Amino acid sequence: MTAETNDTRFCREHAFAGNPLFRVSGILAPQRPRQLTALYALFDLVQRIGRRSQEEGAARTQLAWWRQECLADDPAQSRHPALCELHHGGQARLDRTAFARLVDQVEHRLERPAMTDVAALRRFCAAQGRPLLELEAALGQAD
């Protein structure tokens, strides 16, 4: 089994877990299903940081790793399966601004106290989904 096949399988598993739209990704971006699947996987991997009952220090270390890998270094050179798939064949680039917002939101979630206001919860949920929409839009503009 090739590394490419393993990367693809890894992304499918995480994409499906992280986004119900994974099933319609062929409709959303028929010219880039591989990259869209990788993007959904990347979103899932970052969003799940801090959701588990893990130590805050471990979550911050993971976020620092993603910042280094995708914002300080060139994500196209990464060995991470989701980033390898996203950049496969040089067909896509990660929107670093949107990715930075995604990481910032996860970090902010670690610091934020529980919400009791429904309006604040709605704003929070909308803000959580915005980076994925921006990343998807940037992927579609790469053509």
PDB file of C-alpha atoms in Angstrom:
ATOM      1  CA  MET A   1       0.000   0.000   0.000  1.00  0.00           C
ATOM      2  CA  THR A   2       1.442   3.372  -0.967  1.00  0.00           C
ATOM      3  CA  ALA A   3       1.796   6.392   1.304  1.00  0.00           C
ATOM      4  CA  GLU A   4      -0.598   8.240  -1.007  1.00  0.00           C
ATOM      5  CA  THR A   5      -3.269   5.634  -0.383  1.00  0.00           C
ATOM      6  CA  ASN A   6      -2.711   5.900   3.361  1.00  0.00           C
ATOM      7  CA  ASP A   7      -2.927   9.710   3.204  1.00  0.00           C
ATOM      8  CA  THR A   8      -6.156   9.486   1.215  1.00  0.00           C
ATOM      9  CA  ARG A   9      -7.703   7.012   3.661  1.00  0.00           C
ATOM     10  CA  PHE A  10      -6.606   9.130   6.633  1.00  0.00           C
ATOM     11  CA  CYS A  11      -8.274  12.199   5.110  1.00  0.00           C
ATOM     12  CA  ARG A  12     -11.509  10.392   4.275  1.00  0.00           C
ATOM     13  CA  GLU A  13     -11.835   9.140   7.848  1.00  0.00           C
ATOM     14  CA  HIS A  14     -11.291  12.585   9.343  1.00  0.00           C
ATOM     15  CA  ALA A  15     -13.313  14.433   6.694  1.00  0.00           C
ATOM     16  CA  PHE A  16     -16.324  12.244   7.290  1.00  0.00           C
ATOM     17  CA  ALA A  17     -16.050  12.695  11.060  1.00  0.00           C
ATOM     18  CA  GLY A  18     -15.553  16.442  10.850  1.00  0.00           C
ATOM     19  CA  ASN A  19     -18.091  17.575   8.295  1.00  0.00           C
ATOM     20  CA  PRO A  20     -21.450  16.202   7.189  1.00  0.00           C
ATOM     21  CA  LEU A  21     -20.917  17.940   3.829  1.00  0.00           C
ATOM     22  CA  PHE A  22     -18.196  15.419   3.045  1.00  0.00           C
ATOM     23  CA  ARG A  23     -20.772  13.263   1.276  1.00  0.00           C
ATOM     24  CA  VAL A  24     -21.603  16.074  -1.146  1.00  0.00           C
ATOM     25  CA  SER A  25     -18.041  17.271  -1.680  1.00  0.00           C
ATOM     26  CA  GLY A  26     -18.137  15.960  -5.244  1.00  0.00           C
ATOM     27  CA  ILE A  27     -20.967  18.386  -5.941  1.00  0.00           C
ATOM     28  CA  LEU A  28     -19.327  21.321  -4.161  1.00  0.00           C
ATOM     29  CA  ALA A  29     -15.971  20.998  -5.889  1.00  0.00           C
ATOM     30  CA  PRO A  30     -16.117  18.289  -8.570  1.00  0.00           C
ATOM     31  CA  GLN A  31     -12.760  19.387  -9.962  1.00  0.00           C
ATOM     32  CA  ARG A  32     -11.027  19.061  -6.562  1.00  0.00           C
ATOM     33  CA  PRO A  33     -12.619  16.259  -4.520  1.00  0.00           C
ATOM     34  CA  ARG A  34      -9.265  15.096  -3.187  1.00  0.00           C
ATOM     35  CA  GLN A  35      -8.308  18.560  -1.944  1.00  0.00           C
ATOM     36  CA  LEU A  36     -11.762  19.249  -0.508  1.00  0.00           C
ATOM     37  CA  THR A  37     -11.640  15.972   1.421  1.00  0.00           C
ATOM     38  CA  ALA A  38      -8.207  16.939   2.754  1.00  0.00           C
ATOM     39  CA  LEU A  39      -9.529  20.365   3.740  1.00  0.00           C
ATOM     40  CA  TYR A  40     -12.429  18.810   5.684  1.00  0.00           C
ATOM     41  CA  ALA A  41      -9.967  16.471   7.394  1.00  0.00           C
ATOM     42  CA  LEU A  42      -7.705  19.382   8.312  1.00  0.00           C
ATOM     43  CA  PHE A  43     -10.682  21.271   9.708  1.00  0.00           C
ATOM     44  CA  ASP A  44     -11.685  18.252  11.819  1.00  0.00           C
ATOM     45  CA  LEU A  45      -8.178  17.743  13.150  1.00  0.00           C
ATOM     46  CA  VAL A  46      -7.811  21.341  14.295  1.00  0.00           C
ATOM     47  CA  GLN A  47     -11.378  21.725  15.578  1.00  0.00           C
ATOM     48  CA  ARG A  48     -11.171  18.659  17.792  1.00  0.00           C
ATOM     49  CA  ILE A  49      -8.189  20.084  19.717  1.00  0.00           C
ATOM     50  CA  GLY A  50      -9.366  20.959  23.199  1.00  0.00           C
ATOM     51  CA  ARG A  51     -12.730  19.225  22.782  1.00  0.00           C
ATOM     52  CA  ARG A  52     -11.520  16.075  24.395  1.00  0.00           C
ATOM     53  CA  SER A  53     -10.750  15.899  28.060  1.00  0.00           C
ATOM     54  CA  GLN A  54      -7.119  16.735  27.490  1.00  0.00           C
ATOM     55  CA  GLU A  55      -4.858  18.987  29.419  1.00  0.00           C
ATOM     56  CA  GLU A  56      -4.878  22.599  28.257  1.00  0.00           C
ATOM     57  CA  GLY A  57      -1.100  22.502  27.874  1.00  0.00           C
ATOM     58  CA  ALA A  58      -1.348  19.588  25.430  1.00  0.00           C
ATOM     59  CA  ALA A  59      -3.998  21.445  23.405  1.00  0.00           C
ATOM     60  CA  ARG A  60      -1.804  24.559  23.253  1.00  0.00           C
ATOM     61  CA  THR A  61       1.170  22.449  22.137  1.00  0.00           C
ATOM     62  CA  GLN A  62      -0.924  20.964  19.321  1.00  0.00           C
ATOM     63  CA  LEU A  63      -2.096  24.413  18.235  1.00  0.00           C
ATOM     64  CA  ALA A  64       1.498  25.662  18.268  1.00  0.00           C
ATOM     65  CA  TRP A  65       2.488  22.742  16.048  1.00  0.00           C
ATOM     66  CA  TRP A  66      -0.261  23.601  13.514  1.00  0.00           C
ATOM     67  CA  ARG A  67       0.774  27.268  13.568  1.00  0.00           C
ATOM     68  CA  GLN A  68       4.367  26.303  12.849  1.00  0.00           C
ATOM     69  CA  GLU A  69       3.498  23.733  10.184  1.00  0.00           C
ATOM     70  CA  CYS A  70       0.965  25.850   8.277  1.00  0.00           C
ATOM     71  CA  LEU A  71       1.775  29.468   9.044  1.00  0.00           C
ATOM     72  CA  ALA A  72       5.506  29.707   9.729  1.00  0.00           C
ATOM     73  CA  ASP A  73       6.643  26.866   7.472  1.00  0.00           C
ATOM     74  CA  ASP A  74       5.409  26.037   3.977  1.00  0.00           C
ATOM     75  CA  PRO A  75       2.400  23.697   4.379  1.00  0.00           C
ATOM     76  CA  ALA A  76       3.027  22.334   0.880  1.00  0.00           C
ATOM     77  CA  GLN A  77       6.263  20.795   2.221  1.00  0.00           C
ATOM     78  CA  SER A  78       4.598  19.146   5.230  1.00  0.00           C
ATOM     79  CA  ARG A  79       4.626  15.381   5.739  1.00  0.00           C
ATOM     80  CA  HIS A  80       1.236  15.485   7.511  1.00  0.00           C
ATOM     81  CA  PRO A  81      -1.277  13.322   5.576  1.00  0.00           C
ATOM     82  CA  ALA A  82      -3.956  16.031   5.320  1.00  0.00           C
ATOM     83  CA  LEU A  83      -1.484  18.629   4.072  1.00  0.00           C
ATOM     84  CA  CYS A  84       0.093  16.166   1.631  1.00  0.00           C
ATOM     85  CA  GLU A  85      -3.334  15.437   0.169  1.00  0.00           C
ATOM     86  CA  LEU A  86      -4.331  19.100   0.047  1.00  0.00           C
ATOM     87  CA  HIS A  87      -1.191  20.004  -1.885  1.00  0.00           C
ATOM     88  CA  HIS A  88      -1.042  16.816  -3.988  1.00  0.00           C
ATOM     89  CA  GLY A  89       0.173  17.620  -7.470  1.00  0.00           C
ATOM     90  CA  GLY A  90       0.477  21.312  -6.628  1.00  0.00           C
ATOM     91  CA  GLN A  91      -3.235  21.756  -7.370  1.00  0.00           C
ATOM     92  CA  ALA A  92      -4.188  23.681  -4.223  1.00  0.00           C
ATOM     93  CA  ARG A  93      -2.789  26.078  -1.658  1.00  0.00           C
ATOM     94  CA  LEU A  94      -3.876  26.554   1.933  1.00  0.00           C
ATOM     95  CA  ASP A  95      -5.403  29.976   2.601  1.00  0.00           C
ATOM     96  CA  ARG A  96      -3.123  30.931   5.478  1.00  0.00           C
ATOM     97  CA  THR A  97      -5.277  33.859   6.639  1.00  0.00           C
ATOM     98  CA  ALA A  98      -8.375  31.679   7.013  1.00  0.00           C
ATOM     99  CA  PHE A  99      -6.311  28.903   8.602  1.00  0.00           C
ATOM    100  CA  ALA A 100      -4.877  31.377  11.129  1.00  0.00           C
ATOM    101  CA  ARG A 101      -8.442  32.397  12.039  1.00  0.00           C
ATOM    102  CA  LEU A 102      -9.355  28.745  12.531  1.00  0.00           C
ATOM    103  CA  VAL A 103      -6.438  28.159  14.914  1.00  0.00           C
ATOM    104  CA  ASP A 104      -7.167  31.445  16.722  1.00  0.00           C
ATOM    105  CA  GLN A 105     -10.780  30.393  17.261  1.00  0.00           C
ATOM    106  CA  VAL A 106      -9.779  27.044  18.714  1.00  0.00           C
ATOM    107  CA  GLU A 107      -7.323  28.789  21.017  1.00  0.00           C
ATOM    108  CA  HIS A 108      -9.981  31.317  22.017  1.00  0.00           C
ATOM    109  CA  ARG A 109     -12.333  28.452  22.821  1.00  0.00           C
ATOM    110  CA  LEU A 110      -9.764  27.134  25.323  1.00  0.00           C
ATOM    111  CA  GLU A 111      -9.837  30.469  27.165  1.00  0.00           C
ATOM    112  CA  ARG A 112     -13.539  31.232  26.915  1.00  0.00           C
ATOM    113  CA  PRO A 113     -15.878  30.516  29.831  1.00  0.00           C
ATOM    114  CA  ALA A 114     -19.104  28.617  29.187  1.00  0.00           C
ATOM    115  CA  MET A 115     -21.795  30.663  27.436  1.00  0.00           C
ATOM    116  CA  THR A 116     -25.208  31.153  28.972  1.00  0.00           C
ATOM    117  CA  ASP A 117     -26.604  33.661  26.441  1.00  0.00           C
ATOM    118  CA  VAL A 118     -28.310  32.089  23.391  1.00  0.00           C
ATOM    119  CA  ALA A 119     -27.461  35.056  21.144  1.00  0.00           C
ATOM    120  CA  ALA A 120     -23.784  34.763  22.104  1.00  0.00           C
ATOM    121  CA  LEU A 121     -23.921  31.030  21.392  1.00  0.00           C
ATOM    122  CA  ARG A 122     -25.356  31.688  17.908  1.00  0.00           C
ATOM    123  CA  ARG A 123     -22.606  34.224  17.146  1.00  0.00           C
ATOM    124  CA  PHE A 124     -19.992  31.781  18.424  1.00  0.00           C
ATOM    125  CA  CYS A 125     -21.322  28.940  16.227  1.00  0.00           C
ATOM    126  CA  ALA A 126     -21.401  31.172  13.140  1.00  0.00           C
ATOM    127  CA  ALA A 127     -17.836  32.290  13.822  1.00  0.00           C
ATOM    128  CA  GLN A 128     -16.703  28.669  14.237  1.00  0.00           C
ATOM    129  CA  GLY A 129     -17.979  27.744  10.777  1.00  0.00           C
ATOM    130  CA  ARG A 130     -16.651  30.820   8.959  1.00  0.00           C
ATOM    131  CA  PRO A 131     -13.024  29.617   8.531  1.00  0.00           C
ATOM    132  CA  LEU A 132     -14.162  26.424   6.784  1.00  0.00           C
ATOM    133  CA  LEU A 133     -16.267  28.477   4.372  1.00  0.00           C
ATOM    134  CA  GLU A 134     -13.290  30.750   3.698  1.00  0.00           C
ATOM    135  CA  LEU A 135     -10.962  27.791   3.182  1.00  0.00           C
ATOM    136  CA  GLU A 136     -13.486  26.161   0.813  1.00  0.00           C
ATOM    137  CA  ALA A 137     -13.899  29.405  -1.147  1.00  0.00           C
ATOM    138  CA  ALA A 138     -10.140  29.791  -1.493  1.00  0.00           C
ATOM    139  CA  LEU A 139      -9.866  26.210  -2.749  1.00  0.00           C
ATOM    140  CA  GLY A 140     -12.490  26.930  -5.402  1.00  0.00           C
ATOM    141  CA  GLN A 141     -10.659  30.095  -6.492  1.00  0.00           C
ATOM    142  CA  ALA A 142      -7.437  28.183  -7.043  1.00  0.00           C
ATOM    143  CA  ASP A 143      -8.606  27.193 -10.545  1.00  0.00           C
TER     144      ASP A 143
END
